[in-house]
PDB file of C-alpha atoms and ligand atoms in Angstrom:
ATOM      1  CA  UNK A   1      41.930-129.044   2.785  1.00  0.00           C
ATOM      2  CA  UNK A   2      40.048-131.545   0.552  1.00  0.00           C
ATOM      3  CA  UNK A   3      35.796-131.936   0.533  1.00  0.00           C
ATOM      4  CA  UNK A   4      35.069-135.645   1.379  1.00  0.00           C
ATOM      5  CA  UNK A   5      33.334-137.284  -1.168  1.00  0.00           C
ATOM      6  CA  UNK A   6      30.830-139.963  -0.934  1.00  0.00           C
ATOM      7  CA  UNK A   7      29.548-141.685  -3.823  1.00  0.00           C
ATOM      8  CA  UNK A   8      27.377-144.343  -3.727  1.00  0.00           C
ATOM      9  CA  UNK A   9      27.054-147.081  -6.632  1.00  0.00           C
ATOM     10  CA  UNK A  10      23.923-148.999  -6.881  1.00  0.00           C
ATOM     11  CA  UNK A  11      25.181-151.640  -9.927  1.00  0.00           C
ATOM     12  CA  UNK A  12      22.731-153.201 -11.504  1.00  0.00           C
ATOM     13  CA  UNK A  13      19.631-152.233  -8.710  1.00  0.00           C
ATOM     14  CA  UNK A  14      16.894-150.681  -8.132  1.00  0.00           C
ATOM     15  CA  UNK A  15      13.320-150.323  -9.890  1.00  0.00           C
ATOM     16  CA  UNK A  16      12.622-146.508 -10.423  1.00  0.00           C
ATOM     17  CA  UNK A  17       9.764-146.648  -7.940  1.00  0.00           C
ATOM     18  CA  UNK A  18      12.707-148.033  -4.910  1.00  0.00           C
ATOM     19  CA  UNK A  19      14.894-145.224  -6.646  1.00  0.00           C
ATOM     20  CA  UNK A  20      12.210-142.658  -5.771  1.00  0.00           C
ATOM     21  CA  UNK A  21      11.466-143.775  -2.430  1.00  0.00           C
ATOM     22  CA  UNK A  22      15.489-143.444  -1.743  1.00  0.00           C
ATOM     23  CA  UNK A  23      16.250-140.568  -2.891  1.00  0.00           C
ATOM     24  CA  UNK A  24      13.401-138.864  -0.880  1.00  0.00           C
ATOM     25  CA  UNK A  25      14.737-140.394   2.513  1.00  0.00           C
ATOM     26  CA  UNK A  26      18.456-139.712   1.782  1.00  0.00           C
ATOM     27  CA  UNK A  27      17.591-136.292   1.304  1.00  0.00           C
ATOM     28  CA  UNK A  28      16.288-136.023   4.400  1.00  0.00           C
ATOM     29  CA  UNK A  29      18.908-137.567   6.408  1.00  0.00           C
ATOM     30  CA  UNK A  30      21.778-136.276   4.618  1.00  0.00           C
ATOM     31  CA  UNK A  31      20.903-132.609   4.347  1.00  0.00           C
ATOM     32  CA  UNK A  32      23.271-131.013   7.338  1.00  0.00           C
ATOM     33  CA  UNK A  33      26.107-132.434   6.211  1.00  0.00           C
ATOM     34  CA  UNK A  34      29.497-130.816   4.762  1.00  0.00           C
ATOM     35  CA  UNK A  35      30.111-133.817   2.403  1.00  0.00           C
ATOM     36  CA  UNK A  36      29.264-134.229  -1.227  1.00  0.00           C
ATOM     37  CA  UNK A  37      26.917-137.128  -1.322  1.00  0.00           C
ATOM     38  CA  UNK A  38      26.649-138.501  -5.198  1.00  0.00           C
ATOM     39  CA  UNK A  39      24.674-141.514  -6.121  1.00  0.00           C
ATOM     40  CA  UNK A  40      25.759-143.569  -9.225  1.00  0.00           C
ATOM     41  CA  UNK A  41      22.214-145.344 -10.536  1.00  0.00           C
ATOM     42  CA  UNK A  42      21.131-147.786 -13.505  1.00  0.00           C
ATOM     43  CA  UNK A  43      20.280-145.785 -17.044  1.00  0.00           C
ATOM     44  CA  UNK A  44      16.857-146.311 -16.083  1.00  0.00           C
ATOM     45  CA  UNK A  45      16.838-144.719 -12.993  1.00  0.00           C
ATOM     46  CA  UNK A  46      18.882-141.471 -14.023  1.00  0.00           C
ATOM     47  CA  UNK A  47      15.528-139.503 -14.700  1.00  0.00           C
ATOM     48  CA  UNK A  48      13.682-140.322 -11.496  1.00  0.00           C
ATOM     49  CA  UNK A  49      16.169-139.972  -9.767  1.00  0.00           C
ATOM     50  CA  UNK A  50      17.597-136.593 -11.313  1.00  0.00           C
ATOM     51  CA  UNK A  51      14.408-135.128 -10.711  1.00  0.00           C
ATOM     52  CA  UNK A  52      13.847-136.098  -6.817  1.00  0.00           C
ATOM     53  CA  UNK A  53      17.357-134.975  -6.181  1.00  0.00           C
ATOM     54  CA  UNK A  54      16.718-131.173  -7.345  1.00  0.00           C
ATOM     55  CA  UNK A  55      16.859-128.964  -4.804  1.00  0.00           C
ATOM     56  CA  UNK A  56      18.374-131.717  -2.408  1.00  0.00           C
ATOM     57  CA  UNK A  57      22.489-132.002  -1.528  1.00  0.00           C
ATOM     58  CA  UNK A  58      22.649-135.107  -3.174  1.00  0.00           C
ATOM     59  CA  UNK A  59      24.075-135.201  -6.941  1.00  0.00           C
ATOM     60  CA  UNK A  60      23.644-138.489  -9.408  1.00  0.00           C
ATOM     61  CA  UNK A  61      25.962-140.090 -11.700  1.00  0.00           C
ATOM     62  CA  UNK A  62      26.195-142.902 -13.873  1.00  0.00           C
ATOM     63  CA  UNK A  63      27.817-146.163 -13.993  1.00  0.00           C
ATOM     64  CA  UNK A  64      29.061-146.061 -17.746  1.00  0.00           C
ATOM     65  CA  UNK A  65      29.360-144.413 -20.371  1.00  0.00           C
ATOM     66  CA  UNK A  66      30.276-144.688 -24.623  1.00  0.00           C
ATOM     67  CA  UNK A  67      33.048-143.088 -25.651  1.00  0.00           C
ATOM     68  CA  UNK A  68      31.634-142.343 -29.425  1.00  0.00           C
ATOM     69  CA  UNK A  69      30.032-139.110 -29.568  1.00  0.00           C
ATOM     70  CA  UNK A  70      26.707-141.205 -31.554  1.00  0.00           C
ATOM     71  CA  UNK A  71      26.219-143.625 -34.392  1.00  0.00           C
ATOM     72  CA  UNK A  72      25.892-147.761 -34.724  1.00  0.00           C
ATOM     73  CA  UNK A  73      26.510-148.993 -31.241  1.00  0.00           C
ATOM     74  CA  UNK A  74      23.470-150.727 -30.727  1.00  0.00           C
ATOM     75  CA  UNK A  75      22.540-150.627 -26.436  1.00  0.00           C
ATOM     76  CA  UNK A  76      25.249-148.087 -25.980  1.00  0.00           C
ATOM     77  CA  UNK A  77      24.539-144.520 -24.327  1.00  0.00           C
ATOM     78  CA  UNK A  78      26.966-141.454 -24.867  1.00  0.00           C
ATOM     79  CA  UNK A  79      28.386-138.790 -22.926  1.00  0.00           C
ATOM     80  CA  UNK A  80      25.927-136.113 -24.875  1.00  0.00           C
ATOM     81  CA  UNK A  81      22.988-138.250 -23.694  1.00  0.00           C
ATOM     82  CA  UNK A  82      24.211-138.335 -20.138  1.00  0.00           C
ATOM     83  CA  UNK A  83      24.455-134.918 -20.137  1.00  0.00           C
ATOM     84  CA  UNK A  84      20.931-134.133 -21.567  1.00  0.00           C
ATOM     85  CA  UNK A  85      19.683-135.837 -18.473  1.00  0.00           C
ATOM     86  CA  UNK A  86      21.174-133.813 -16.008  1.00  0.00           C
ATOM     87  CA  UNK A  87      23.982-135.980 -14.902  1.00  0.00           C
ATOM     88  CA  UNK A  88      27.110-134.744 -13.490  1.00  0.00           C
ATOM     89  CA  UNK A  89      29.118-137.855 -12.732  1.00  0.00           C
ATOM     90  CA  UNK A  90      30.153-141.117 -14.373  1.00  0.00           C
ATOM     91  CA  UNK A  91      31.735-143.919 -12.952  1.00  0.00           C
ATOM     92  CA  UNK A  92      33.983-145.136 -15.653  1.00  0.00           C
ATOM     93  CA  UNK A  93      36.676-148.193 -15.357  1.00  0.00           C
ATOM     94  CA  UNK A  94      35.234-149.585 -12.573  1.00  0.00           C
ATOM     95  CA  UNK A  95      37.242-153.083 -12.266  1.00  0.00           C
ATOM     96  CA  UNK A  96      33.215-155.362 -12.900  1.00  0.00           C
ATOM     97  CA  UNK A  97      33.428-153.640 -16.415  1.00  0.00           C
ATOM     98  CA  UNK A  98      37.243-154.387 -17.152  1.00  0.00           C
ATOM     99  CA  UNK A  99      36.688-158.013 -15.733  1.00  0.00           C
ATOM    100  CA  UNK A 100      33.377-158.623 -17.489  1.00  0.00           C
ATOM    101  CA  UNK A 101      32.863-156.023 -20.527  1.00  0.00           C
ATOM    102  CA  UNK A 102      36.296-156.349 -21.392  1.00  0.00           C
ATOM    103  CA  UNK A 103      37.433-152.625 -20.621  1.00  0.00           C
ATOM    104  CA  UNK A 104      41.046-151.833 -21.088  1.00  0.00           C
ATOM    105  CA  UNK A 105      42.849-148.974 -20.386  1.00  0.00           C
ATOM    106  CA  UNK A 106      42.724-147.838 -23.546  1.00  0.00           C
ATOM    107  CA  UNK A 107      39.152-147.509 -23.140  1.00  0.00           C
ATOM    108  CA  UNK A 108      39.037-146.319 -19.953  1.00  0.00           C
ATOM    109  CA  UNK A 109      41.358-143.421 -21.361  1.00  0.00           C
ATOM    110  CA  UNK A 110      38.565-142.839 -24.097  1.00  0.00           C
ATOM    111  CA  UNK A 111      35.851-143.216 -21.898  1.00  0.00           C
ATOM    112  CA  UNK A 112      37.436-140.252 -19.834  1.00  0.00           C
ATOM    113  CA  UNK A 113      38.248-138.335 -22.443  1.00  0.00           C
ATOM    114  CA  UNK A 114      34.594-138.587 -23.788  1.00  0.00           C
ATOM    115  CA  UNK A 115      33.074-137.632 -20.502  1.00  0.00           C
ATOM    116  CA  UNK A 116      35.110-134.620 -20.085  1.00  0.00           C
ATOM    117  CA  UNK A 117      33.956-133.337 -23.346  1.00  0.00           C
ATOM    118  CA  UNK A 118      30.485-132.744 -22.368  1.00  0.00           C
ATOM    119  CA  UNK A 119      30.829-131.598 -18.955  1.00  0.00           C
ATOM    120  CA  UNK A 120      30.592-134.799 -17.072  1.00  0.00           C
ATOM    121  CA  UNK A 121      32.570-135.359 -13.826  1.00  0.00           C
ATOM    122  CA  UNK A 122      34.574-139.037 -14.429  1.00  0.00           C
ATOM    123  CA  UNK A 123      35.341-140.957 -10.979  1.00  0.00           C
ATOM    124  CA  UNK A 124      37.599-143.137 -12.437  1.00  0.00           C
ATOM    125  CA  UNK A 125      38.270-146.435 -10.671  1.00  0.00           C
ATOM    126  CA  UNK A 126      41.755-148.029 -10.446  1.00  0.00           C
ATOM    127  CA  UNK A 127      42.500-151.285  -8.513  1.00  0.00           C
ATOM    128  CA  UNK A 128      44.566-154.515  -8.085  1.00  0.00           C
ATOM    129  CA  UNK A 129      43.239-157.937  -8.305  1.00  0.00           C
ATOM    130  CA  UNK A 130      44.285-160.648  -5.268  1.00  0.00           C
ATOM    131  CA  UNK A 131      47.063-162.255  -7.460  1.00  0.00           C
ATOM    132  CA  UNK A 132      48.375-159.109  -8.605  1.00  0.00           C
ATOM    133  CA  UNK A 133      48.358-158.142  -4.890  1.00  0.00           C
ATOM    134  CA  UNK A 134      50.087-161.659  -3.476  1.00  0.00           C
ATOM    135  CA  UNK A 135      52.698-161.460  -6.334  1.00  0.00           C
ATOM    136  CA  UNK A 136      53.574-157.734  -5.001  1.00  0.00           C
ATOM    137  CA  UNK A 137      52.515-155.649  -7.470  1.00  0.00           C
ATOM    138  CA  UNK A 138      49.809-153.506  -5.873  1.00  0.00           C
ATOM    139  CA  UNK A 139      51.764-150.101  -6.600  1.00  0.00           C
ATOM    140  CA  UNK A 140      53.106-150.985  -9.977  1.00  0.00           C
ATOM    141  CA  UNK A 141      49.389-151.872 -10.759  1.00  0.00           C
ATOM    142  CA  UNK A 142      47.416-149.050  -9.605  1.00  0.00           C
ATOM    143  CA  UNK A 143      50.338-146.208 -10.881  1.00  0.00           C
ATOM    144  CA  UNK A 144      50.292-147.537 -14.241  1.00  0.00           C
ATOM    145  CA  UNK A 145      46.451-147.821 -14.441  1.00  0.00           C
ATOM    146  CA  UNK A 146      46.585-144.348 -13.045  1.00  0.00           C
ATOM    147  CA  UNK A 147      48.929-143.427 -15.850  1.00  0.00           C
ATOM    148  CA  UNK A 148      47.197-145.261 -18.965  1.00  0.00           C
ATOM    149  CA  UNK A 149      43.491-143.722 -17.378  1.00  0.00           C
ATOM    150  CA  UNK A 150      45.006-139.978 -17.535  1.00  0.00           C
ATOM    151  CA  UNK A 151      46.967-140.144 -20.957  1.00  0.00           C
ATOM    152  CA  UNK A 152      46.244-137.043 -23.008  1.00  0.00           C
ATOM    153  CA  UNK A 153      44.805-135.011 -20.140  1.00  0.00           C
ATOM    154  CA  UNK A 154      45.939-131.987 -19.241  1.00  0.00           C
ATOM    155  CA  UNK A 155      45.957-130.255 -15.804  1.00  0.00           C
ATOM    156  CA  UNK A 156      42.575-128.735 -16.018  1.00  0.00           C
ATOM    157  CA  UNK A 157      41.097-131.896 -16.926  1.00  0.00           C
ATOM    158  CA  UNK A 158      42.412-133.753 -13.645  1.00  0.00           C
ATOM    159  CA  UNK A 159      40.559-130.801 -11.720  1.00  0.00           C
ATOM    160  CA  UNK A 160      37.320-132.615 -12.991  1.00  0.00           C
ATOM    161  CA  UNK A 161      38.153-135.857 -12.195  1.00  0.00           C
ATOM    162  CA  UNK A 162      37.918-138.192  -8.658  1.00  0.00           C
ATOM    163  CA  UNK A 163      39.793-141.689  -8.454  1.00  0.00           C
ATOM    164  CA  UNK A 164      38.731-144.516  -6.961  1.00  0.00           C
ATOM    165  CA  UNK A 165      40.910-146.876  -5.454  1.00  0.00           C
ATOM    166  CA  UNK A 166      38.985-150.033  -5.186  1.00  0.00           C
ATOM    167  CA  UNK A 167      41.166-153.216  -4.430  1.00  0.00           C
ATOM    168  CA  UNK A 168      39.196-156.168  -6.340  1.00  0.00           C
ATOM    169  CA  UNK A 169      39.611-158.507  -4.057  1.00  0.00           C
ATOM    170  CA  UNK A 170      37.659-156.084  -1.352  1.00  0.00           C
ATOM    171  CA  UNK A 171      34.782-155.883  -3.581  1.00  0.00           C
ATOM    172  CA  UNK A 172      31.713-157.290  -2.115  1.00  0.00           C
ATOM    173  CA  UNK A 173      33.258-159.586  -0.687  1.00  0.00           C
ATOM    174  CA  UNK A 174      33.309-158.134   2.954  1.00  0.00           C
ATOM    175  CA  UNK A 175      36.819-157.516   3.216  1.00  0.00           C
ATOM    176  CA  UNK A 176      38.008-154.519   3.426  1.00  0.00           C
ATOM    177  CA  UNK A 177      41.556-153.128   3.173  1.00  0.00           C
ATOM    178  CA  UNK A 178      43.011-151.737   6.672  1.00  0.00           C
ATOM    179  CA  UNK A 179      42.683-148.075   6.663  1.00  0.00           C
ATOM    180  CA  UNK A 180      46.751-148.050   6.749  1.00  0.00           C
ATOM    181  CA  UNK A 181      47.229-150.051   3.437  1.00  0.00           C
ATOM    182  CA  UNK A 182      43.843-148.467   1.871  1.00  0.00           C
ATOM    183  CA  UNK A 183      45.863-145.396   2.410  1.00  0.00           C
ATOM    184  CA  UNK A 184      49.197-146.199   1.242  1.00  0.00           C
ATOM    185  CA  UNK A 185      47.757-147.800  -2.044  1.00  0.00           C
ATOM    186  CA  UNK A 186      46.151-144.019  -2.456  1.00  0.00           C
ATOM    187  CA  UNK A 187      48.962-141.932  -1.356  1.00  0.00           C
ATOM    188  CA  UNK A 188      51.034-144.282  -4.141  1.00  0.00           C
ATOM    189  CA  UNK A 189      48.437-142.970  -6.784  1.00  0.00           C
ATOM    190  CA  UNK A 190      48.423-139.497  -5.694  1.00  0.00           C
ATOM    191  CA  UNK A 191      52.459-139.927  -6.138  1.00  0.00           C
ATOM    192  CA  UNK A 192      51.631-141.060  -9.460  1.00  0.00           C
ATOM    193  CA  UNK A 193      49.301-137.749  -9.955  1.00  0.00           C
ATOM    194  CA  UNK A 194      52.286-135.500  -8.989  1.00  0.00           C
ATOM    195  CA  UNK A 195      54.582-137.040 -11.160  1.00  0.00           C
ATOM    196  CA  UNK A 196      52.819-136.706 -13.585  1.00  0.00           C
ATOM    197  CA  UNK A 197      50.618-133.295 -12.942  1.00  0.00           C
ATOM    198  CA  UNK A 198      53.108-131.829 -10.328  1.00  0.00           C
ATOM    199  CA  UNK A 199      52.164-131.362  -6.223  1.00  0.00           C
ATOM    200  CA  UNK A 200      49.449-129.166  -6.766  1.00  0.00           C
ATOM    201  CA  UNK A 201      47.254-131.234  -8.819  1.00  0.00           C
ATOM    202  CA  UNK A 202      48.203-134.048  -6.853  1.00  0.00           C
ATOM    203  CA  UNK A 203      47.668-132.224  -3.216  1.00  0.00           C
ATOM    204  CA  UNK A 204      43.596-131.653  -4.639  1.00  0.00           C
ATOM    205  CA  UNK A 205      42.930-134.370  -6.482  1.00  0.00           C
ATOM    206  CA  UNK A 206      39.898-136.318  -4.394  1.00  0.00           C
ATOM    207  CA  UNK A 207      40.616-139.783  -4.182  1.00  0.00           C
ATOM    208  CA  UNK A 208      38.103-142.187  -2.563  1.00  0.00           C
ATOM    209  CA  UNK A 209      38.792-145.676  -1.221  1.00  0.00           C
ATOM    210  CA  UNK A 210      35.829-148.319  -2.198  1.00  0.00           C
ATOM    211  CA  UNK A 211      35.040-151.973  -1.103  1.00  0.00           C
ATOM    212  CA  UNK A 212      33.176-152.751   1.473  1.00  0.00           C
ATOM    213  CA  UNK A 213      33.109-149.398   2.997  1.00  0.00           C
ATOM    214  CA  UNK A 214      30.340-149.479   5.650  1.00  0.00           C
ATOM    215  CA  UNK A 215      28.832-147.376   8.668  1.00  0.00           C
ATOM    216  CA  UNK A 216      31.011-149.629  10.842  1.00  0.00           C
ATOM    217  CA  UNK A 217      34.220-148.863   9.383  1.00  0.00           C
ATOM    218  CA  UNK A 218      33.518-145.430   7.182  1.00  0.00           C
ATOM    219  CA  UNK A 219      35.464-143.404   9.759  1.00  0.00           C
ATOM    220  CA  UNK A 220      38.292-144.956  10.668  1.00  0.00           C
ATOM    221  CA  UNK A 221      38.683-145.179   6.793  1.00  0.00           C
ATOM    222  CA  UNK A 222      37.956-141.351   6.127  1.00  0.00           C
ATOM    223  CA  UNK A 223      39.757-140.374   8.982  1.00  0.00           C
ATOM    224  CA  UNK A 224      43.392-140.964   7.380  1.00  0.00           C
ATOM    225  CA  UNK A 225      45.718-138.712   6.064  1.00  0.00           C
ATOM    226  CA  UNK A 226      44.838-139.659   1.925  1.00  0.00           C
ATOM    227  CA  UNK A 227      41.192-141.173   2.087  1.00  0.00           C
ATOM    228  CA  UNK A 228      38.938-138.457   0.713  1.00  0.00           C
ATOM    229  CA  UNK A 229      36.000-140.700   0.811  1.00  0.00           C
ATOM    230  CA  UNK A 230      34.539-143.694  -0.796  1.00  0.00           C
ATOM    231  CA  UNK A 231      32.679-144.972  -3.418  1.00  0.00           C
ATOM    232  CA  UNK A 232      30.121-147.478  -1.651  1.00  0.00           C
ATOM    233  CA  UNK A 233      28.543-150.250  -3.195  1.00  0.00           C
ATOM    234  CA  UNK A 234      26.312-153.235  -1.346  1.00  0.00           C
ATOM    235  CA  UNK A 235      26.096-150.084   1.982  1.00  0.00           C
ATOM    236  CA  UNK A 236      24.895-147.979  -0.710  1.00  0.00           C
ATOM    237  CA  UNK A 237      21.791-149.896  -1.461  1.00  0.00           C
ATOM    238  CA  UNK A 238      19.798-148.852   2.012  1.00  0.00           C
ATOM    239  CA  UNK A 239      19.319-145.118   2.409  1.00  0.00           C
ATOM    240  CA  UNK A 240      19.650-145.354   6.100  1.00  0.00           C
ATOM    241  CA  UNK A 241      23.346-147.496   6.324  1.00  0.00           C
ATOM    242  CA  UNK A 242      24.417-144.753   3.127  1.00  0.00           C
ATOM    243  CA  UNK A 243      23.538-141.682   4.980  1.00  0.00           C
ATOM    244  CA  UNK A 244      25.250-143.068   8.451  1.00  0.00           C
ATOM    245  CA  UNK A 245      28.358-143.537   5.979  1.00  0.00           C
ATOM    246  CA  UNK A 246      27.882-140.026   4.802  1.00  0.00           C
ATOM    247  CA  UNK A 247      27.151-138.420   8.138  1.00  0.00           C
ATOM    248  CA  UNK A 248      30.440-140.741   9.670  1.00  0.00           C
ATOM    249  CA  UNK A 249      31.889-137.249  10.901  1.00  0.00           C
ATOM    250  CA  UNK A 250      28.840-135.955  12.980  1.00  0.00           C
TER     251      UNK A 250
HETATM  252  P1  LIG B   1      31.006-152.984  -2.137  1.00  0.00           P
HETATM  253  O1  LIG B   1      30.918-151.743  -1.276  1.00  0.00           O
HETATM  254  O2  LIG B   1      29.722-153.734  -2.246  1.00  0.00           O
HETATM  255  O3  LIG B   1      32.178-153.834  -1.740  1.00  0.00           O
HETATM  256  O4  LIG B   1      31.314-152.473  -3.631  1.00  0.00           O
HETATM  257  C1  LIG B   1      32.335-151.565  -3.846  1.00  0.00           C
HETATM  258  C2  LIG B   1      32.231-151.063  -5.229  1.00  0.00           C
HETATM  259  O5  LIG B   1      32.471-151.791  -6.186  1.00  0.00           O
HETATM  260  C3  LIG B   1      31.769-149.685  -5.428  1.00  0.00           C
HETATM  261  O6  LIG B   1      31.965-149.271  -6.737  1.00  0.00           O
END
């Protein structure tokens, strides 16, 4: 059986003072539960945050990382640094950064690759946009992203990874997939996995579904056959509506 994962992504939000205050009520409200509750927070917020959440169930990430180990890249932050922090997971590929930073797959696959180095956890996103979906090519889409992200890696390395399936046109935008396509666009990518990895990789591989997931719909999402959680973005933002999200099986 696969652990649920919940991962909440903040974006660009939250002062560390708001982080704080967060991270002291999740705790609270999410400590009986069976789930793996991450939070994915802004640079700034990574030390606050990494420090309220000791000795609490709930683990942080980031939302991005380098791929060079250090040198000239002015504003850039590196796997190493991550690490020196505390963190345990990074978001990396999520579809905002290929749309607005430019992020290919290429990167993505360096990006991973970098992570993995130094100990960090990569939940790597994969998704297609609405004209990619209304021209049909959902599956061809998300297997060869799939493919590209995990070039190079080798079975152990998929053991550290999650995927995110996170349709583009769901993001924020109040649609969400129905739990029956959310779940055939992830049981296509865990096909991908095993053709690539073999079943067994494939059969514990966690893959979560993200766009607006909310309270409202978190279980009928989590409750299929292939949805091993989500990665929650705008829900995420309230520590209240998160921890009903996490807590969606009690
Ligand atoms: P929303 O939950 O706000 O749609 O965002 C999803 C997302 O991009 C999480 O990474």
């Amino acid at each position: 059986m696969r652990r649920k994962v919940i991962a909440g992504n903040w974006k660009m939000n939250m002062l560390p003072g708001d982080a704080i205050k967060y991270i002291e009520e999740l705790s609270g409200l999410v400590k009986d539960t069976e789930n793996e509750v991450i939070i994915c927070v802004p640079y700034t917020d990574l030390f606050y945050c990494i420090s309220y959440a000791q000795d609490t169930n709930i683990k942080i990430g980031a939302q991005n990382v380098h791929f060079e180990d250090k040198g000239a890249y002015t504003g850039e932050v590196s796997a190493e640094m991550l690490k020196s922090v505390g963190v345990e997971y990074v978001i990396i590929g999520h579809s905002e950064r290929r749309q607005y930073f430019c992020e290919t797959d290429e990167i993505v696959n360096k990006k991973i690759k970098a992570a993995l180095k130094n100990g960090l956890k990569p939940i790597v996103c994969v998704g297609e946009s609405l004209e990619q979906r209304e021209a049909g090519q959902t599956e061809n889409i998300i297997r060869s992203q799939t493919k590209n992200a995990f070039e190079g890696l080798t079975d152990d390395d998929l053991k550290s990874i999650i995927i995110a399936y996170e349709p583009i046109w769901a993001i924020g935008t109040g649609k969400t997939a129905t739990s029956e396509d959310a779940n055939n666009s992830i049981k296509a990518i865990r096909d991908e996995v095993s053709v690539l990895y073999g079943k067994e990789v494939s059969d514990n591989i966690i893959i979560q579904y993200g766009g607006s997931v909310k309270s409202g719909n978190a279980k009928e999402l989590f409750n299929t056959s292939d949805i091993d959680g989500g990665l929650v973005g705008g829900a995420s933002l309230v520590a209240e509506e998160f921890s009903k999200i996490v807590n969606y099986d009690k």
